[in-house]
PDB file of C-alpha atoms in Angstrom:
ATOM      1  CA  UNK A   1       0.112   0.176  -0.187  1.00 74.00           C
ATOM      2  CA  UNK A   2       2.382   2.626   1.044  1.00 95.00           C
ATOM      3  CA  UNK A   3       5.114   2.415  -1.811  1.00 97.00           C
ATOM      4  CA  UNK A   4       5.826   3.109  -5.660  1.00 98.00           C
ATOM      5  CA  UNK A   5       4.907   6.418  -6.662  1.00 98.00           C
ATOM      6  CA  UNK A   6       2.959   8.413  -4.402  1.00 98.00           C
ATOM      7  CA  UNK A   7       1.930  11.886  -5.069  1.00 98.00           C
ATOM      8  CA  UNK A   8       2.073  15.051  -2.554  1.00 98.00           C
ATOM      9  CA  UNK A   9      -1.404  16.499  -3.844  1.00 98.00           C
ATOM     10  CA  UNK A  10      -1.382  20.250  -4.152  1.00 98.00           C
ATOM     11  CA  UNK A  11      -4.837  21.848  -3.418  1.00 98.00           C
ATOM     12  CA  UNK A  12      -6.293  24.181  -5.750  1.00 98.00           C
ATOM     13  CA  UNK A  13      -7.545  27.058  -5.074  1.00 97.00           C
ATOM     14  CA  UNK A  14      -9.929  29.363  -6.537  1.00 95.00           C
ATOM     15  CA  UNK A  15      -9.562  33.220  -6.882  1.00 92.00           C
ATOM     16  CA  UNK A  16     -11.329  34.060  -3.839  1.00 91.00           C
ATOM     17  CA  UNK A  17      -9.244  31.417  -1.491  1.00 90.00           C
ATOM     18  CA  UNK A  18     -11.275  28.690  -1.492  1.00 95.00           C
ATOM     19  CA  UNK A  19     -10.598  24.717  -2.095  1.00 97.00           C
ATOM     20  CA  UNK A  20     -11.568  24.591  -5.404  1.00 98.00           C
ATOM     21  CA  UNK A  21     -13.383  20.371  -4.808  1.00 98.00           C
ATOM     22  CA  UNK A  22     -14.359  20.260  -8.462  1.00 98.00           C
ATOM     23  CA  UNK A  23     -10.415  20.455  -9.285  1.00 98.00           C
ATOM     24  CA  UNK A  24      -9.456  18.136  -6.854  1.00 98.00           C
ATOM     25  CA  UNK A  25     -11.896  15.966  -7.963  1.00 98.00           C
ATOM     26  CA  UNK A  26     -10.254  16.057 -11.340  1.00 98.00           C
ATOM     27  CA  UNK A  27      -6.607  15.487  -9.689  1.00 98.00           C
ATOM     28  CA  UNK A  28      -8.034  12.435  -7.713  1.00 98.00           C
ATOM     29  CA  UNK A  29      -9.529  11.063 -11.325  1.00 98.00           C
ATOM     30  CA  UNK A  30      -6.354  11.497 -13.192  1.00 98.00           C
ATOM     31  CA  UNK A  31      -3.769  10.161 -10.815  1.00 98.00           C
ATOM     32  CA  UNK A  32      -6.230   7.243 -10.913  1.00 98.00           C
ATOM     33  CA  UNK A  33      -6.562   7.101 -14.548  1.00 98.00           C
ATOM     34  CA  UNK A  34      -2.497   7.404 -14.525  1.00 98.00           C
ATOM     35  CA  UNK A  35      -2.286   4.558 -12.555  1.00 98.00           C
ATOM     36  CA  UNK A  36      -0.514   6.684  -9.275  1.00 98.00           C
ATOM     37  CA  UNK A  37       0.103   4.162  -6.174  1.00 98.00           C
ATOM     38  CA  UNK A  38      -1.308   6.486  -3.633  1.00 98.00           C
ATOM     39  CA  UNK A  39      -2.352   9.917  -2.848  1.00 98.00           C
ATOM     40  CA  UNK A  40      -0.858  12.240   0.239  1.00 98.00           C
ATOM     41  CA  UNK A  41      -3.841  14.589   0.742  1.00 98.00           C
ATOM     42  CA  UNK A  42      -2.730  18.161   2.637  1.00 97.00           C
ATOM     43  CA  UNK A  43       1.203  17.590   3.093  1.00 96.00           C
ATOM     44  CA  UNK A  44       3.735  20.314   2.845  1.00 93.00           C
ATOM     45  CA  UNK A  45       2.884  20.277  -0.880  1.00 96.00           C
ATOM     46  CA  UNK A  46      -1.194  20.896  -0.129  1.00 97.00           C
ATOM     47  CA  UNK A  47      -0.438  23.587   1.865  1.00 96.00           C
ATOM     48  CA  UNK A  48      -1.023  22.177   5.037  1.00 94.00           C
ATOM     49  CA  UNK A  49       0.085  25.330   6.783  1.00 92.00           C
ATOM     50  CA  UNK A  50      -1.958  27.742   5.539  1.00 93.00           C
ATOM     51  CA  UNK A  51      -5.346  25.564   5.807  1.00 95.00           C
ATOM     52  CA  UNK A  52      -7.987  26.154   8.996  1.00 95.00           C
ATOM     53  CA  UNK A  53      -8.057  22.716  10.757  1.00 94.00           C
ATOM     54  CA  UNK A  54     -11.892  22.641   9.082  1.00 96.00           C
ATOM     55  CA  UNK A  55     -10.251  22.975   5.575  1.00 97.00           C
ATOM     56  CA  UNK A  56      -7.708  20.342   6.472  1.00 97.00           C
ATOM     57  CA  UNK A  57     -10.234  17.424   7.464  1.00 97.00           C
ATOM     58  CA  UNK A  58     -12.351  18.594   4.881  1.00 98.00           C
ATOM     59  CA  UNK A  59      -9.989  18.349   1.975  1.00 98.00           C
ATOM     60  CA  UNK A  60      -9.012  14.747   3.178  1.00 98.00           C
ATOM     61  CA  UNK A  61     -12.239  13.621   3.494  1.00 98.00           C
ATOM     62  CA  UNK A  62     -13.462  14.821   0.427  1.00 98.00           C
ATOM     63  CA  UNK A  63      -9.897  13.029  -1.258  1.00 98.00           C
ATOM     64  CA  UNK A  64     -11.203   9.874   0.317  1.00 98.00           C
ATOM     65  CA  UNK A  65     -14.752  10.430  -0.581  1.00 98.00           C
ATOM     66  CA  UNK A  66     -13.274  11.371  -4.625  1.00 98.00           C
ATOM     67  CA  UNK A  67     -10.924   8.378  -4.515  1.00 98.00           C
ATOM     68  CA  UNK A  68     -13.728   5.991  -3.645  1.00 98.00           C
ATOM     69  CA  UNK A  69     -11.690   2.883  -2.243  1.00 97.00           C
ATOM     70  CA  UNK A  70     -10.180   2.723  -5.504  1.00 98.00           C
ATOM     71  CA  UNK A  71      -6.488   4.165  -4.872  1.00 98.00           C
ATOM     72  CA  UNK A  72      -5.895   4.688  -1.167  1.00 98.00           C
ATOM     73  CA  UNK A  73      -5.361   7.747   0.658  1.00 98.00           C
ATOM     74  CA  UNK A  74      -2.732   9.262   3.234  1.00 98.00           C
ATOM     75  CA  UNK A  75      -3.394  12.603   5.463  1.00 98.00           C
ATOM     76  CA  UNK A  76      -1.087  14.879   6.024  1.00 97.00           C
ATOM     77  CA  UNK A  77      -1.387  15.148   9.946  1.00 96.00           C
ATOM     78  CA  UNK A  78       2.230  16.916  10.490  1.00 94.00           C
ATOM     79  CA  UNK A  79       2.154  20.335  13.081  1.00 94.00           C
ATOM     80  CA  UNK A  80       4.504  21.764  15.117  1.00 92.00           C
ATOM     81  CA  UNK A  81       2.594  21.726  18.688  1.00 96.00           C
ATOM     82  CA  UNK A  82       1.952  18.131  19.754  1.00 97.00           C
ATOM     83  CA  UNK A  83      -1.549  18.504  20.270  1.00 97.00           C
ATOM     84  CA  UNK A  84      -2.918  19.783  17.034  1.00 95.00           C
ATOM     85  CA  UNK A  85      -1.343  16.888  15.372  1.00 96.00           C
ATOM     86  CA  UNK A  86      -2.893  14.329  18.305  1.00 97.00           C
ATOM     87  CA  UNK A  87      -5.947  16.637  17.272  1.00 96.00           C
ATOM     88  CA  UNK A  88      -5.445  15.870  13.400  1.00 96.00           C
ATOM     89  CA  UNK A  89      -5.423  12.238  14.228  1.00 95.00           C
ATOM     90  CA  UNK A  90      -8.121  11.891  16.320  1.00 96.00           C
ATOM     91  CA  UNK A  91     -10.368  14.274  13.889  1.00 96.00           C
ATOM     92  CA  UNK A  92      -9.617  11.901  10.442  1.00 97.00           C
ATOM     93  CA  UNK A  93      -9.143   7.974  12.522  1.00 95.00           C
ATOM     94  CA  UNK A  94     -12.360   7.061  10.602  1.00 94.00           C
ATOM     95  CA  UNK A  95     -12.403   8.916   7.841  1.00 96.00           C
ATOM     96  CA  UNK A  96     -11.298   5.928   5.507  1.00 97.00           C
ATOM     97  CA  UNK A  97      -7.800   6.954   5.209  1.00 98.00           C
ATOM     98  CA  UNK A  98      -4.644   4.299   5.224  1.00 98.00           C
ATOM     99  CA  UNK A  99      -2.412   5.873   6.529  1.00 98.00           C
ATOM    100  CA  UNK A 100      -1.164   9.481   8.315  1.00 98.00           C
ATOM    101  CA  UNK A 101       2.163  11.184   7.066  1.00 98.00           C
ATOM    102  CA  UNK A 102       3.346  13.515  10.312  1.00 97.00           C
ATOM    103  CA  UNK A 103       6.011  15.844   9.916  1.00 97.00           C
ATOM    104  CA  UNK A 104       8.297  16.160  12.047  1.00 97.00           C
ATOM    105  CA  UNK A 105       7.173  19.666  14.741  1.00 96.00           C
ATOM    106  CA  UNK A 106       9.075  22.937  12.815  1.00 93.00           C
ATOM    107  CA  UNK A 107      10.066  26.108  13.712  1.00 93.00           C
ATOM    108  CA  UNK A 108      10.400  24.768  17.763  1.00 93.00           C
ATOM    109  CA  UNK A 109      13.528  22.490  16.643  1.00 95.00           C
ATOM    110  CA  UNK A 110      13.194  20.003  19.708  1.00 97.00           C
ATOM    111  CA  UNK A 111      15.946  17.533  21.019  1.00 98.00           C
ATOM    112  CA  UNK A 112      15.657  14.108  19.761  1.00 98.00           C
ATOM    113  CA  UNK A 113      13.630  13.024  22.772  1.00 98.00           C
ATOM    114  CA  UNK A 114      11.709  15.619  21.735  1.00 98.00           C
ATOM    115  CA  UNK A 115      10.948  14.586  18.503  1.00 98.00           C
ATOM    116  CA  UNK A 116      10.129  11.012  19.901  1.00 98.00           C
ATOM    117  CA  UNK A 117       7.634  11.818  22.966  1.00 98.00           C
ATOM    118  CA  UNK A 118       5.816  13.554  19.640  1.00 98.00           C
ATOM    119  CA  UNK A 119       4.961  10.936  17.598  1.00 98.00           C
ATOM    120  CA  UNK A 120       5.041   8.676  20.068  1.00 98.00           C
ATOM    121  CA  UNK A 121       2.134  10.548  21.574  1.00 98.00           C
ATOM    122  CA  UNK A 122       0.806  10.318  17.932  1.00 98.00           C
ATOM    123  CA  UNK A 123       1.036   7.016  17.217  1.00 97.00           C
ATOM    124  CA  UNK A 124      -0.982   6.662  20.445  1.00 96.00           C
ATOM    125  CA  UNK A 125      -4.198   8.208  19.358  1.00 97.00           C
ATOM    126  CA  UNK A 126      -3.643   7.260  15.833  1.00 96.00           C
ATOM    127  CA  UNK A 127      -6.159   4.359  15.000  1.00 96.00           C
ATOM    128  CA  UNK A 128      -4.419   4.175  11.044  1.00 97.00           C
ATOM    129  CA  UNK A 129      -0.379   3.446  10.553  1.00 98.00           C
ATOM    130  CA  UNK A 130       1.840   6.523  10.607  1.00 98.00           C
ATOM    131  CA  UNK A 131       4.986   7.706   8.525  1.00 98.00           C
ATOM    132  CA  UNK A 132       7.520   9.945  10.139  1.00 98.00           C
ATOM    133  CA  UNK A 133       8.574  12.577   7.233  1.00 98.00           C
ATOM    134  CA  UNK A 134      11.654  14.146   7.754  1.00 98.00           C
ATOM    135  CA  UNK A 135      12.497  17.471   5.665  1.00 97.00           C
ATOM    136  CA  UNK A 136      15.048  19.132   7.397  1.00 96.00           C
ATOM    137  CA  UNK A 137      15.703  21.968   5.347  1.00 93.00           C
ATOM    138  CA  UNK A 138      11.688  22.986   5.499  1.00 92.00           C
ATOM    139  CA  UNK A 139      11.383  22.415   9.294  1.00 94.00           C
ATOM    140  CA  UNK A 140      14.883  22.907  10.792  1.00 95.00           C
ATOM    141  CA  UNK A 141      15.526  19.521  12.383  1.00 97.00           C
ATOM    142  CA  UNK A 142      16.700  16.439  11.737  1.00 98.00           C
ATOM    143  CA  UNK A 143      14.898  13.438  13.012  1.00 98.00           C
ATOM    144  CA  UNK A 144      17.846  11.017  13.257  1.00 98.00           C
ATOM    145  CA  UNK A 145      18.235   7.278  11.850  1.00 98.00           C
ATOM    146  CA  UNK A 146      18.446   6.481  16.521  1.00 98.00           C
ATOM    147  CA  UNK A 147      15.541   8.152  16.928  1.00 98.00           C
ATOM    148  CA  UNK A 148      13.517   6.750  13.883  1.00 98.00           C
ATOM    149  CA  UNK A 149      14.859   3.535  14.810  1.00 98.00           C
ATOM    150  CA  UNK A 150      13.243   4.088  18.260  1.00 98.00           C
ATOM    151  CA  UNK A 151       9.959   4.566  16.875  1.00 98.00           C
ATOM    152  CA  UNK A 152       9.845   2.055  14.706  1.00 98.00           C
ATOM    153  CA  UNK A 153       9.700   0.036  17.706  1.00 97.00           C
ATOM    154  CA  UNK A 154       6.020   1.656  18.252  1.00 97.00           C
ATOM    155  CA  UNK A 155       3.418  -0.839  17.299  1.00 90.00           C
ATOM    156  CA  UNK A 156       1.410   1.614  14.187  1.00 94.00           C
ATOM    157  CA  UNK A 157       4.398   3.753  13.181  1.00 98.00           C
ATOM    158  CA  UNK A 158       5.601   1.833   9.763  1.00 98.00           C
ATOM    159  CA  UNK A 159       7.582   3.952   7.677  1.00 98.00           C
ATOM    160  CA  UNK A 160       9.723   6.894   7.117  1.00 98.00           C
ATOM    161  CA  UNK A 161       9.345   9.463   4.563  1.00 98.00           C
ATOM    162  CA  UNK A 162      13.216  11.646   4.194  1.00 98.00           C
ATOM    163  CA  UNK A 163      13.513  14.245   2.509  1.00 97.00           C
ATOM    164  CA  UNK A 164      16.791  15.110   3.280  1.00 97.00           C
ATOM    165  CA  UNK A 165      19.017  13.546  -0.087  1.00 95.00           C
ATOM    166  CA  UNK A 166      21.343  11.872   1.989  1.00 96.00           C
ATOM    167  CA  UNK A 167      20.954   8.054  -0.018  1.00 97.00           C
ATOM    168  CA  UNK A 168      23.551   6.873   2.596  1.00 96.00           C
ATOM    169  CA  UNK A 169      20.827   6.966   5.541  1.00 97.00           C
ATOM    170  CA  UNK A 170      19.257   4.238   3.324  1.00 97.00           C
ATOM    171  CA  UNK A 171      21.688   1.191   4.534  1.00 97.00           C
ATOM    172  CA  UNK A 172      21.346   2.815   7.842  1.00 97.00           C
ATOM    173  CA  UNK A 173      17.710   3.101   8.620  1.00 98.00           C
ATOM    174  CA  UNK A 174      17.482  -0.411   6.890  1.00 97.00           C
ATOM    175  CA  UNK A 175      19.756  -2.333   9.180  1.00 97.00           C
ATOM    176  CA  UNK A 176      18.102   0.051  12.713  1.00 97.00           C
ATOM    177  CA  UNK A 177      14.753  -0.656  12.006  1.00 97.00           C
ATOM    178  CA  UNK A 178      14.370  -3.999   9.678  1.00 96.00           C
ATOM    179  CA  UNK A 179      13.504  -4.746   6.835  1.00 95.00           C
ATOM    180  CA  UNK A 180       9.708  -4.461   6.863  1.00 96.00           C
ATOM    181  CA  UNK A 181       9.879  -0.521   7.504  1.00 98.00           C
ATOM    182  CA  UNK A 182       8.950   1.342   4.485  1.00 98.00           C
ATOM    183  CA  UNK A 183      11.137   3.381   3.545  1.00 98.00           C
ATOM    184  CA  UNK A 184      10.142   6.310   1.307  1.00 98.00           C
ATOM    185  CA  UNK A 185      11.924   9.307  -0.104  1.00 98.00           C
ATOM    186  CA  UNK A 186      10.836  13.001  -0.327  1.00 97.00           C
ATOM    187  CA  UNK A 187      12.975  13.639  -2.955  1.00 97.00           C
ATOM    188  CA  UNK A 188      12.642  13.173  -6.667  1.00 98.00           C
ATOM    189  CA  UNK A 189      16.093  14.286  -8.324  1.00 97.00           C
ATOM    190  CA  UNK A 190      17.231  10.813  -6.125  1.00 97.00           C
ATOM    191  CA  UNK A 191      14.188   9.015  -5.465  1.00 98.00           C
ATOM    192  CA  UNK A 192      15.261   5.870  -8.118  1.00 98.00           C
ATOM    193  CA  UNK A 193      18.195   5.699  -6.736  1.00 98.00           C
ATOM    194  CA  UNK A 194      16.708   6.328  -3.070  1.00 98.00           C
ATOM    195  CA  UNK A 195      14.392   3.098  -4.667  1.00 98.00           C
ATOM    196  CA  UNK A 196      17.539   0.958  -6.266  1.00 97.00           C
ATOM    197  CA  UNK A 197      18.994   1.168  -2.725  1.00 97.00           C
ATOM    198  CA  UNK A 198      16.470  -0.977  -1.154  1.00 96.00           C
ATOM    199  CA  UNK A 199      13.926   2.291  -0.416  1.00 98.00           C
ATOM    200  CA  UNK A 200      10.004   1.206  -0.773  1.00 98.00           C
ATOM    201  CA  UNK A 201       8.853   4.782  -3.283  1.00 98.00           C
ATOM    202  CA  UNK A 202       8.916   7.909  -3.577  1.00 98.00           C
ATOM    203  CA  UNK A 203       6.280  10.721  -2.424  1.00 98.00           C
ATOM    204  CA  UNK A 204       6.357  12.859  -4.975  1.00 98.00           C
ATOM    205  CA  UNK A 205       6.309  16.523  -6.354  1.00 98.00           C
ATOM    206  CA  UNK A 206       7.123  15.701 -10.069  1.00 98.00           C
ATOM    207  CA  UNK A 207       3.918  12.858 -10.165  1.00 98.00           C
ATOM    208  CA  UNK A 208       1.472  15.967 -10.010  1.00 98.00           C
ATOM    209  CA  UNK A 209       2.347  17.115 -13.182  1.00 98.00           C
ATOM    210  CA  UNK A 210       4.154  13.935 -14.596  1.00 98.00           C
ATOM    211  CA  UNK A 211       1.683  11.052 -12.614  1.00 98.00           C
ATOM    212  CA  UNK A 212       1.606   8.313 -15.902  1.00 98.00           C
ATOM    213  CA  UNK A 213       5.401   9.015 -16.443  1.00 98.00           C
ATOM    214  CA  UNK A 214       6.079   8.412 -12.666  1.00 98.00           C
ATOM    215  CA  UNK A 215       4.047   5.813 -12.334  1.00 98.00           C
ATOM    216  CA  UNK A 216       5.933   3.672 -14.892  1.00 98.00           C
ATOM    217  CA  UNK A 217       9.371   4.689 -13.314  1.00 98.00           C
ATOM    218  CA  UNK A 218       8.454   3.578 -10.305  1.00 98.00           C
ATOM    219  CA  UNK A 219       6.694  -0.033 -11.793  1.00 98.00           C
ATOM    220  CA  UNK A 220       9.750  -0.632 -13.859  1.00 98.00           C
ATOM    221  CA  UNK A 221      12.268  -0.602 -10.440  1.00 97.00           C
ATOM    222  CA  UNK A 222      10.214  -2.728  -8.020  1.00 95.00           C
ATOM    223  CA  UNK A 223      10.695  -5.567 -11.025  1.00 96.00           C
ATOM    224  CA  UNK A 224      14.396  -4.530 -10.669  1.00 96.00           C
ATOM    225  CA  UNK A 225      14.309  -2.051 -14.601  1.00 98.00           C
ATOM    226  CA  UNK A 226      16.749  -0.349 -13.274  1.00 98.00           C
ATOM    227  CA  UNK A 227      17.822   0.574 -16.978  1.00 97.00           C
ATOM    228  CA  UNK A 228      14.445   1.051 -18.313  1.00 98.00           C
ATOM    229  CA  UNK A 229      13.888   3.301 -15.452  1.00 98.00           C
ATOM    230  CA  UNK A 230      16.122   5.601 -16.139  1.00 98.00           C
ATOM    231  CA  UNK A 231      15.592   6.280 -19.576  1.00 97.00           C
ATOM    232  CA  UNK A 232      12.228   7.784 -18.350  1.00 97.00           C
ATOM    233  CA  UNK A 233      13.352   9.068 -15.629  1.00 98.00           C
ATOM    234  CA  UNK A 234      16.121  11.142 -17.285  1.00 97.00           C
ATOM    235  CA  UNK A 235      13.232  12.942 -19.603  1.00 97.00           C
ATOM    236  CA  UNK A 236      12.189  14.510 -16.349  1.00 98.00           C
ATOM    237  CA  UNK A 237      15.539  15.786 -14.708  1.00 97.00           C
ATOM    238  CA  UNK A 238      14.837  18.892 -15.495  1.00 97.00           C
ATOM    239  CA  UNK A 239      11.111  19.027 -14.120  1.00 98.00           C
ATOM    240  CA  UNK A 240      12.508  17.454 -10.858  1.00 98.00           C
ATOM    241  CA  UNK A 241      15.172  20.736  -9.627  1.00 97.00           C
ATOM    242  CA  UNK A 242      12.475  23.372 -11.716  1.00 98.00           C
ATOM    243  CA  UNK A 243       9.785  22.372  -9.546  1.00 98.00           C
ATOM    244  CA  UNK A 244      11.397  23.887  -6.670  1.00 97.00           C
ATOM    245  CA  UNK A 245      13.042  27.084  -8.603  1.00 98.00           C
ATOM    246  CA  UNK A 246      10.842  28.808  -6.075  1.00 98.00           C
ATOM    247  CA  UNK A 247       9.720  27.571  -2.677  1.00 96.00           C
ATOM    248  CA  UNK A 248       6.966  24.207  -3.326  1.00 96.00           C
ATOM    249  CA  UNK A 249       4.416  24.368  -3.891  1.00 97.00           C
ATOM    250  CA  UNK A 250       4.768  27.471  -5.641  1.00 98.00           C
ATOM    251  CA  UNK A 251       6.331  25.835  -9.278  1.00 98.00           C
ATOM    252  CA  UNK A 252       3.932  22.982  -9.590  1.00 98.00           C
ATOM    253  CA  UNK A 253       0.724  24.973  -9.075  1.00 98.00           C
ATOM    254  CA  UNK A 254       1.894  27.211 -12.095  1.00 98.00           C
ATOM    255  CA  UNK A 255       3.184  24.003 -14.032  1.00 98.00           C
ATOM    256  CA  UNK A 256      -0.698  22.231 -12.997  1.00 98.00           C
ATOM    257  CA  UNK A 257      -2.564  24.814 -13.794  1.00 98.00           C
ATOM    258  CA  UNK A 258      -0.373  25.749 -17.152  1.00 97.00           C
ATOM    259  CA  UNK A 259      -1.127  21.481 -18.394  1.00 98.00           C
ATOM    260  CA  UNK A 260      -5.127  22.529 -17.197  1.00 97.00           C
ATOM    261  CA  UNK A 261      -4.442  19.942 -14.896  1.00 98.00           C
ATOM    262  CA  UNK A 262      -6.439  22.505 -12.358  1.00 98.00           C
ATOM    263  CA  UNK A 263      -8.979  24.949 -13.310  1.00 96.00           C
ATOM    264  CA  UNK A 264      -7.084  28.640 -11.269  1.00 95.00           C
ATOM    265  CA  UNK A 265      -3.757  28.868 -10.407  1.00 96.00           C
ATOM    266  CA  UNK A 266      -4.141  30.361  -6.953  1.00 96.00           C
ATOM    267  CA  UNK A 267      -2.244  30.482  -3.256  1.00 96.00           C
ATOM    268  CA  UNK A 268      -2.509  30.964   0.374  1.00 93.00           C
ATOM    269  CA  UNK A 269      -0.592  34.352   1.624  1.00 94.00           C
ATOM    270  CA  UNK A 270       2.211  34.578   2.588  1.00 95.00           C
ATOM    271  CA  UNK A 271       2.927  31.861  -1.090  1.00 95.00           C
ATOM    272  CA  UNK A 272       2.694  34.112  -3.785  1.00 96.00           C
ATOM    273  CA  UNK A 273       2.378  33.536  -8.014  1.00 95.00           C
ATOM    274  CA  UNK A 274       4.858  32.152  -9.600  1.00 98.00           C
ATOM    275  CA  UNK A 275       7.758  34.872 -11.169  1.00 98.00           C
ATOM    276  CA  UNK A 276       7.510  35.205 -15.127  1.00 98.00           C
ATOM    277  CA  UNK A 277      11.067  34.315 -15.035  1.00 98.00           C
ATOM    278  CA  UNK A 278      10.493  31.011 -13.312  1.00 98.00           C
ATOM    279  CA  UNK A 279       7.801  30.140 -15.282  1.00 98.00           C
ATOM    280  CA  UNK A 280      10.141  29.857 -18.069  1.00 98.00           C
ATOM    281  CA  UNK A 281      12.308  27.166 -16.644  1.00 98.00           C
ATOM    282  CA  UNK A 282       9.439  25.597 -15.369  1.00 98.00           C
ATOM    283  CA  UNK A 283       7.788  25.578 -19.051  1.00 98.00           C
ATOM    284  CA  UNK A 284      11.263  24.625 -20.452  1.00 98.00           C
ATOM    285  CA  UNK A 285      11.002  21.993 -18.660  1.00 98.00           C
ATOM    286  CA  UNK A 286       7.742  20.658 -19.134  1.00 98.00           C
ATOM    287  CA  UNK A 287       8.478  20.940 -23.200  1.00 97.00           C
ATOM    288  CA  UNK A 288      11.567  18.620 -21.849  1.00 96.00           C
ATOM    289  CA  UNK A 289       9.967  16.035 -20.023  1.00 97.00           C
ATOM    290  CA  UNK A 290       7.332  16.308 -23.450  1.00 95.00           C
ATOM    291  CA  UNK A 291       4.431  17.456 -21.476  1.00 96.00           C
ATOM    292  CA  UNK A 292       3.862  20.737 -23.046  1.00 82.00           C
TER     293      UNK A 292
END
């Protein structure tokens, strides 16, 4: 369930700043048709930091409704306050999600013991499997492999999304956490190599606009056909980089709108629209990937 090509789904908004549920439904259908393995709803790419609690829960519930059991939905439930992350888990326990993805608390910069206690509290109230999410570049804190190992011993903490791009951690996590612990890359540029070295898949930004190619790449990887997978992946290298030319999800939202995958291209402050200069970078990457 938690392997292969998983999309970190954007949250489409209209010009009034409200969630565009028609575009959200269209995105879910797009990913089902493309063969995406699972959807992460309202993760970092889904602008979780700017949605209200009520909106957050509604977007997850609507994504589950639109998916209708055809594709697993993983809910982003992270927060920088433990009580808030616990609340998200409680509110979504009966929503039909397959699991939850919980990011390390941002800005607070807790100790490793603080991180352990944070995720332990979440695991106690979550009725679904929990995937840890480590992205030091955005949170200011690094969940160390030794702490991941401690957490892996808790009953329903089943995996890790690692966005450090540090491939040396794969073997370390595997040794410390065991062969059944799920390891997912959170970095598109190194995602295929991550799987080649023993990871289970990728939670991807690129997947938002190149879903069919990403599904093919990671299906081939599952079969050990890494040379064939790499051939396709090479056409997406520019996109893997270009979608981070400005803070994500600014570029990927522009790209999704440019490809008519969403009806409007809007974000919430403090995020602003993609600059004209950066638009050219993303457009060139889409062309290189034969998407535009």
